[in-house]
Amino acid sequence: MQSISTLISEGCILDGNLKAPAFARIDGQITGDIMVDEGLVIGEKGSILGNVITKEMVIYGVVTGNIQVNSLEIKSTGKVTGEIRTQTLQVENGAVYNGSLSMTQNNKLAQSNKTSKSPQKVLEVEYRED
């Protein structure tokens, strides 16, 4: 990721939607939908209650809502609840994810064959710390 242009620091609370160009980092709490043009980092103390649309996303904190990205990393301290639509996904050991996952290719849902009548495959994933 490139340099951060927008920072919601620890202790900040934002109720409402956030739109930002380039890259943003959230260490505070946001209740609302987020649209960031390039990328987003959720720090360990950061939390989002709302939907997220961006290109790249790294989660060290908590996200409750749907995520639509090209590339997603959920770190060992990360917790996500909601639907994820992404092209690439990395999940570290210890991360918690509850929801449905749709993997895409070239911004289109991956499908085995256009003539196939099989429904879109959605993977239900649950990670838990022991």
JSON list of C-alpha atoms in Angstrom, two decimals:
[
{"chain": "A", "resi": 1, "resn": "MET", "atom": "CA", "xyz": [0.00, 0.00, 0.00]},
{"chain": "A", "resi": 2, "resn": "GLN", "atom": "CA", "xyz": [0.98, 3.60, -0.54]},
{"chain": "A", "resi": 3, "resn": "SER", "atom": "CA", "xyz": [1.06, 6.42, 2.01]},
{"chain": "A", "resi": 4, "resn": "ILE", "atom": "CA", "xyz": [-2.08, 7.09, 4.05]},
{"chain": "A", "resi": 5, "resn": "SER", "atom": "CA", "xyz": [-3.95, 10.25, 3.03]},
{"chain": "A", "resi": 6, "resn": "THR", "atom": "CA", "xyz": [-6.87, 9.97, 5.49]},
{"chain": "A", "resi": 7, "resn": "LEU", "atom": "CA", "xyz": [-6.63, 8.95, 9.16]},
{"chain": "A", "resi": 8, "resn": "ILE", "atom": "CA", "xyz": [-9.44, 8.38, 11.66]},
{"chain": "A", "resi": 9, "resn": "SER", "atom": "CA", "xyz": [-7.36, 8.08, 14.82]},
{"chain": "A", "resi": 10, "resn": "GLU", "atom": "CA", "xyz": [-8.00, 6.04, 17.98]},
{"chain": "A", "resi": 11, "resn": "GLY", "atom": "CA", "xyz": [-10.68, 7.67, 20.13]},
{"chain": "A", "resi": 12, "resn": "CYS", "atom": "CA", "xyz": [-12.46, 9.25, 17.14]},
{"chain": "A", "resi": 13, "resn": "ILE", "atom": "CA", "xyz": [-16.09, 8.28, 16.59]},
{"chain": "A", "resi": 14, "resn": "LEU", "atom": "CA", "xyz": [-17.76, 8.92, 13.24]},
{"chain": "A", "resi": 15, "resn": "ASP", "atom": "CA", "xyz": [-21.49, 8.38, 12.72]},
{"chain": "A", "resi": 16, "resn": "GLY", "atom": "CA", "xyz": [-22.13, 8.68, 9.00]},
{"chain": "A", "resi": 17, "resn": "ASN", "atom": "CA", "xyz": [-20.76, 7.65, 5.62]},
{"chain": "A", "resi": 18, "resn": "LEU", "atom": "CA", "xyz": [-17.11, 8.19, 4.74]},
{"chain": "A", "resi": 19, "resn": "LYS", "atom": "CA", "xyz": [-15.76, 8.80, 1.22]},
{"chain": "A", "resi": 20, "resn": "ALA", "atom": "CA", "xyz": [-12.03, 9.24, 0.73]},
{"chain": "A", "resi": 21, "resn": "PRO", "atom": "CA", "xyz": [-9.58, 9.37, -2.18]},
{"chain": "A", "resi": 22, "resn": "ALA", "atom": "CA", "xyz": [-6.37, 7.32, -2.19]},
{"chain": "A", "resi": 23, "resn": "PHE", "atom": "CA", "xyz": [-5.61, 5.37, 1.04]},
{"chain": "A", "resi": 24, "resn": "ALA", "atom": "CA", "xyz": [-7.23, 5.62, 4.49]},
{"chain": "A", "resi": 25, "resn": "ARG", "atom": "CA", "xyz": [-6.49, 4.16, 7.92]},
{"chain": "A", "resi": 26, "resn": "ILE", "atom": "CA", "xyz": [-9.12, 3.74, 10.61]},
{"chain": "A", "resi": 27, "resn": "ASP", "atom": "CA", "xyz": [-8.10, 3.36, 14.25]},
{"chain": "A", "resi": 28, "resn": "GLY", "atom": "CA", "xyz": [-11.34, 4.80, 15.61]},
{"chain": "A", "resi": 29, "resn": "GLN", "atom": "CA", "xyz": [-14.98, 3.74, 15.33]},
{"chain": "A", "resi": 30, "resn": "ILE", "atom": "CA", "xyz": [-17.16, 4.32, 12.27]},
{"chain": "A", "resi": 31, "resn": "THR", "atom": "CA", "xyz": [-20.87, 3.63, 12.03]},
{"chain": "A", "resi": 32, "resn": "GLY", "atom": "CA", "xyz": [-21.77, 4.05, 8.37]},
{"chain": "A", "resi": 33, "resn": "ASP", "atom": "CA", "xyz": [-20.73, 3.00, 4.88]},
{"chain": "A", "resi": 34, "resn": "ILE", "atom": "CA", "xyz": [-17.20, 3.57, 3.61]},
{"chain": "A", "resi": 35, "resn": "MET", "atom": "CA", "xyz": [-15.99, 4.15, 0.05]},
{"chain": "A", "resi": 36, "resn": "VAL", "atom": "CA", "xyz": [-12.25, 4.63, -0.42]},
{"chain": "A", "resi": 37, "resn": "ASP", "atom": "CA", "xyz": [-10.83, 4.86, -3.94]},
{"chain": "A", "resi": 38, "resn": "GLU", "atom": "CA", "xyz": [-7.53, 3.01, -3.47]},
{"chain": "A", "resi": 39, "resn": "GLY", "atom": "CA", "xyz": [-7.21, 1.18, -0.15]},
{"chain": "A", "resi": 40, "resn": "LEU", "atom": "CA", "xyz": [-8.13, 0.92, 3.50]},
{"chain": "A", "resi": 41, "resn": "VAL", "atom": "CA", "xyz": [-6.40, -0.28, 6.67]},
{"chain": "A", "resi": 42, "resn": "ILE", "atom": "CA", "xyz": [-8.41, -1.04, 9.82]},
{"chain": "A", "resi": 43, "resn": "GLY", "atom": "CA", "xyz": [-6.06, -0.84, 12.81]},
{"chain": "A", "resi": 44, "resn": "GLU", "atom": "CA", "xyz": [-6.29, -3.16, 15.84]},
{"chain": "A", "resi": 45, "resn": "LYS", "atom": "CA", "xyz": [-8.39, -0.58, 17.73]},
{"chain": "A", "resi": 46, "resn": "GLY", "atom": "CA", "xyz": [-10.44, 0.28, 14.63]},
{"chain": "A", "resi": 47, "resn": "SER", "atom": "CA", "xyz": [-14.02, -0.85, 14.09]},
{"chain": "A", "resi": 48, "resn": "ILE", "atom": "CA", "xyz": [-16.58, -0.41, 11.33]},
{"chain": "A", "resi": 49, "resn": "LEU", "atom": "CA", "xyz": [-20.31, -1.04, 11.49]},
{"chain": "A", "resi": 50, "resn": "GLY", "atom": "CA", "xyz": [-21.31, -0.65, 7.86]},
{"chain": "A", "resi": 51, "resn": "ASN", "atom": "CA", "xyz": [-20.49, -1.68, 4.31]},
{"chain": "A", "resi": 52, "resn": "VAL", "atom": "CA", "xyz": [-17.09, -1.11, 2.69]},
{"chain": "A", "resi": 53, "resn": "ILE", "atom": "CA", "xyz": [-16.11, -0.66, -0.97]},
{"chain": "A", "resi": 54, "resn": "THR", "atom": "CA", "xyz": [-12.44, -0.19, -1.89]},
{"chain": "A", "resi": 55, "resn": "LYS", "atom": "CA", "xyz": [-9.65, -1.80, -3.93]},
{"chain": "A", "resi": 56, "resn": "GLU", "atom": "CA", "xyz": [-7.27, -3.10, -1.25]},
{"chain": "A", "resi": 57, "resn": "MET", "atom": "CA", "xyz": [-8.12, -3.73, 2.39]},
{"chain": "A", "resi": 58, "resn": "VAL", "atom": "CA", "xyz": [-6.16, -4.96, 5.42]},
{"chain": "A", "resi": 59, "resn": "ILE", "atom": "CA", "xyz": [-8.08, -5.69, 8.62]},
{"chain": "A", "resi": 60, "resn": "TYR", "atom": "CA", "xyz": [-6.41, -5.79, 12.04]},
{"chain": "A", "resi": 61, "resn": "GLY", "atom": "CA", "xyz": [-9.60, -4.67, 13.84]},
{"chain": "A", "resi": 62, "resn": "VAL", "atom": "CA", "xyz": [-13.33, -5.39, 13.57]},
{"chain": "A", "resi": 63, "resn": "VAL", "atom": "CA", "xyz": [-15.67, -5.04, 10.60]},
{"chain": "A", "resi": 64, "resn": "THR", "atom": "CA", "xyz": [-19.39, -5.81, 10.80]},
{"chain": "A", "resi": 65, "resn": "GLY", "atom": "CA", "xyz": [-20.90, -5.38, 7.36]},
{"chain": "A", "resi": 66, "resn": "ASN", "atom": "CA", "xyz": [-20.43, -6.33, 3.73]},
{"chain": "A", "resi": 67, "resn": "ILE", "atom": "CA", "xyz": [-17.05, -5.84, 2.05]},
{"chain": "A", "resi": 68, "resn": "GLN", "atom": "CA", "xyz": [-16.47, -5.44, -1.70]},
{"chain": "A", "resi": 69, "resn": "VAL", "atom": "CA", "xyz": [-12.78, -5.29, -2.65]},
{"chain": "A", "resi": 70, "resn": "ASN", "atom": "CA", "xyz": [-10.21, -6.55, -5.15]},
{"chain": "A", "resi": 71, "resn": "SER", "atom": "CA", "xyz": [-7.75, -7.68, -2.48]},
{"chain": "A", "resi": 72, "resn": "LEU", "atom": "CA", "xyz": [-8.46, -8.47, 1.20]},
{"chain": "A", "resi": 73, "resn": "GLU", "atom": "CA", "xyz": [-6.20, -9.47, 4.08]},
{"chain": "A", "resi": 74, "resn": "ILE", "atom": "CA", "xyz": [-7.61, -10.42, 7.48]},
{"chain": "A", "resi": 75, "resn": "LYS", "atom": "CA", "xyz": [-4.78, -10.37, 10.03]},
{"chain": "A", "resi": 76, "resn": "SER", "atom": "CA", "xyz": [-4.62, -12.58, 13.13]},
{"chain": "A", "resi": 77, "resn": "THR", "atom": "CA", "xyz": [-6.30, -9.88, 15.28]},
{"chain": "A", "resi": 78, "resn": "GLY", "atom": "CA", "xyz": [-9.01, -9.19, 12.68]},
{"chain": "A", "resi": 79, "resn": "LYS", "atom": "CA", "xyz": [-12.67, -10.06, 13.07]},
{"chain": "A", "resi": 80, "resn": "VAL", "atom": "CA", "xyz": [-15.16, -9.84, 10.19]},
{"chain": "A", "resi": 81, "resn": "THR", "atom": "CA", "xyz": [-18.89, -10.55, 10.14]},
{"chain": "A", "resi": 82, "resn": "GLY", "atom": "CA", "xyz": [-20.67, -10.15, 6.83]},
{"chain": "A", "resi": 83, "resn": "GLU", "atom": "CA", "xyz": [-20.52, -10.93, 3.13]},
{"chain": "A", "resi": 84, "resn": "ILE", "atom": "CA", "xyz": [-17.17, -10.61, 1.36]},
{"chain": "A", "resi": 85, "resn": "ARG", "atom": "CA", "xyz": [-16.77, -10.17, -2.40]},
{"chain": "A", "resi": 86, "resn": "THR", "atom": "CA", "xyz": [-13.12, -10.18, -3.46]},
{"chain": "A", "resi": 87, "resn": "GLN", "atom": "CA", "xyz": [-10.66, -11.41, -6.08]},
{"chain": "A", "resi": 88, "resn": "THR", "atom": "CA", "xyz": [-7.94, -12.38, -3.60]},
{"chain": "A", "resi": 89, "resn": "LEU", "atom": "CA", "xyz": [-8.17, -13.27, 0.10]},
{"chain": "A", "resi": 90, "resn": "GLN", "atom": "CA", "xyz": [-5.52, -13.88, 2.75]},
{"chain": "A", "resi": 91, "resn": "VAL", "atom": "CA", "xyz": [-6.55, -14.95, 6.24]},
{"chain": "A", "resi": 92, "resn": "GLU", "atom": "CA", "xyz": [-3.96, -15.28, 9.00]},
{"chain": "A", "resi": 93, "resn": "ASN", "atom": "CA", "xyz": [-4.20, -17.98, 11.63]},
{"chain": "A", "resi": 94, "resn": "GLY", "atom": "CA", "xyz": [-6.27, -16.67, 14.55]},
{"chain": "A", "resi": 95, "resn": "ALA", "atom": "CA", "xyz": [-8.47, -14.37, 12.49]},
{"chain": "A", "resi": 96, "resn": "VAL", "atom": "CA", "xyz": [-12.25, -14.68, 12.93]},
{"chain": "A", "resi": 97, "resn": "TYR", "atom": "CA", "xyz": [-14.61, -14.59, 9.95]},
{"chain": "A", "resi": 98, "resn": "ASN", "atom": "CA", "xyz": [-18.32, -15.36, 9.89]},
{"chain": "A", "resi": 99, "resn": "GLY", "atom": "CA", "xyz": [-20.29, -14.86, 6.70]},
{"chain": "A", "resi": 100, "resn": "SER", "atom": "CA", "xyz": [-20.42, -15.75, 3.03]},
{"chain": "A", "resi": 101, "resn": "LEU", "atom": "CA", "xyz": [-17.55, -15.37, 0.61]},
{"chain": "A", "resi": 102, "resn": "SER", "atom": "CA", "xyz": [-17.79, -14.76, -3.15]},
{"chain": "A", "resi": 103, "resn": "MET", "atom": "CA", "xyz": [-14.54, -14.95, -5.09]},
{"chain": "A", "resi": 104, "resn": "THR", "atom": "CA", "xyz": [-14.42, -12.95, -8.31]},
{"chain": "A", "resi": 105, "resn": "GLN", "atom": "CA", "xyz": [-12.13, -12.69, -11.32]},
{"chain": "A", "resi": 106, "resn": "ASN", "atom": "CA", "xyz": [-11.71, -9.50, -13.37]},
{"chain": "A", "resi": 107, "resn": "ASN", "atom": "CA", "xyz": [-14.57, -7.79, -11.49]},
{"chain": "A", "resi": 108, "resn": "LYS", "atom": "CA", "xyz": [-17.04, -10.52, -12.51]},
{"chain": "A", "resi": 109, "resn": "LEU", "atom": "CA", "xyz": [-18.26, -13.41, -10.42]},
{"chain": "A", "resi": 110, "resn": "ALA", "atom": "CA", "xyz": [-16.22, -16.48, -11.17]},
{"chain": "A", "resi": 111, "resn": "GLN", "atom": "CA", "xyz": [-18.29, -19.01, -13.08]},
{"chain": "A", "resi": 112, "resn": "SER", "atom": "CA", "xyz": [-17.15, -22.38, -14.34]},
{"chain": "A", "resi": 113, "resn": "ASN", "atom": "CA", "xyz": [-18.96, -22.21, -17.69]},
{"chain": "A", "resi": 114, "resn": "LYS", "atom": "CA", "xyz": [-21.60, -19.93, -19.21]},
{"chain": "A", "resi": 115, "resn": "THR", "atom": "CA", "xyz": [-23.57, -22.91, -20.53]},
{"chain": "A", "resi": 116, "resn": "SER", "atom": "CA", "xyz": [-23.55, -24.58, -17.13]},
{"chain": "A", "resi": 117, "resn": "LYS", "atom": "CA", "xyz": [-26.76, -24.19, -15.15]},
{"chain": "A", "resi": 118, "resn": "SER", "atom": "CA", "xyz": [-25.02, -24.64, -11.82]},
{"chain": "A", "resi": 119, "resn": "PRO", "atom": "CA", "xyz": [-25.69, -21.82, -9.34]},
{"chain": "A", "resi": 120, "resn": "GLN", "atom": "CA", "xyz": [-22.96, -19.45, -8.22]},
{"chain": "A", "resi": 121, "resn": "LYS", "atom": "CA", "xyz": [-20.75, -21.12, -5.65]},
{"chain": "A", "resi": 122, "resn": "VAL", "atom": "CA", "xyz": [-20.68, -19.37, -2.28]},
{"chain": "A", "resi": 123, "resn": "LEU", "atom": "CA", "xyz": [-18.33, -20.63, 0.39]},
{"chain": "A", "resi": 124, "resn": "GLU", "atom": "CA", "xyz": [-19.49, -20.43, 3.98]},
{"chain": "A", "resi": 125, "resn": "VAL", "atom": "CA", "xyz": [-16.39, -19.93, 6.14]},
{"chain": "A", "resi": 126, "resn": "GLU", "atom": "CA", "xyz": [-16.00, -19.82, 9.88]},
{"chain": "A", "resi": 127, "resn": "TYR", "atom": "CA", "xyz": [-12.66, -19.33, 11.64]},
{"chain": "A", "resi": 128, "resn": "ARG", "atom": "CA", "xyz": [-12.41, -19.55, 15.40]},
{"chain": "A", "resi": 129, "resn": "GLU", "atom": "CA", "xyz": [-9.58, -19.30, 17.85]},
{"chain": "A", "resi": 130, "resn": "ASP", "atom": "CA", "xyz": [-9.16, -22.37, 20.03]}
]
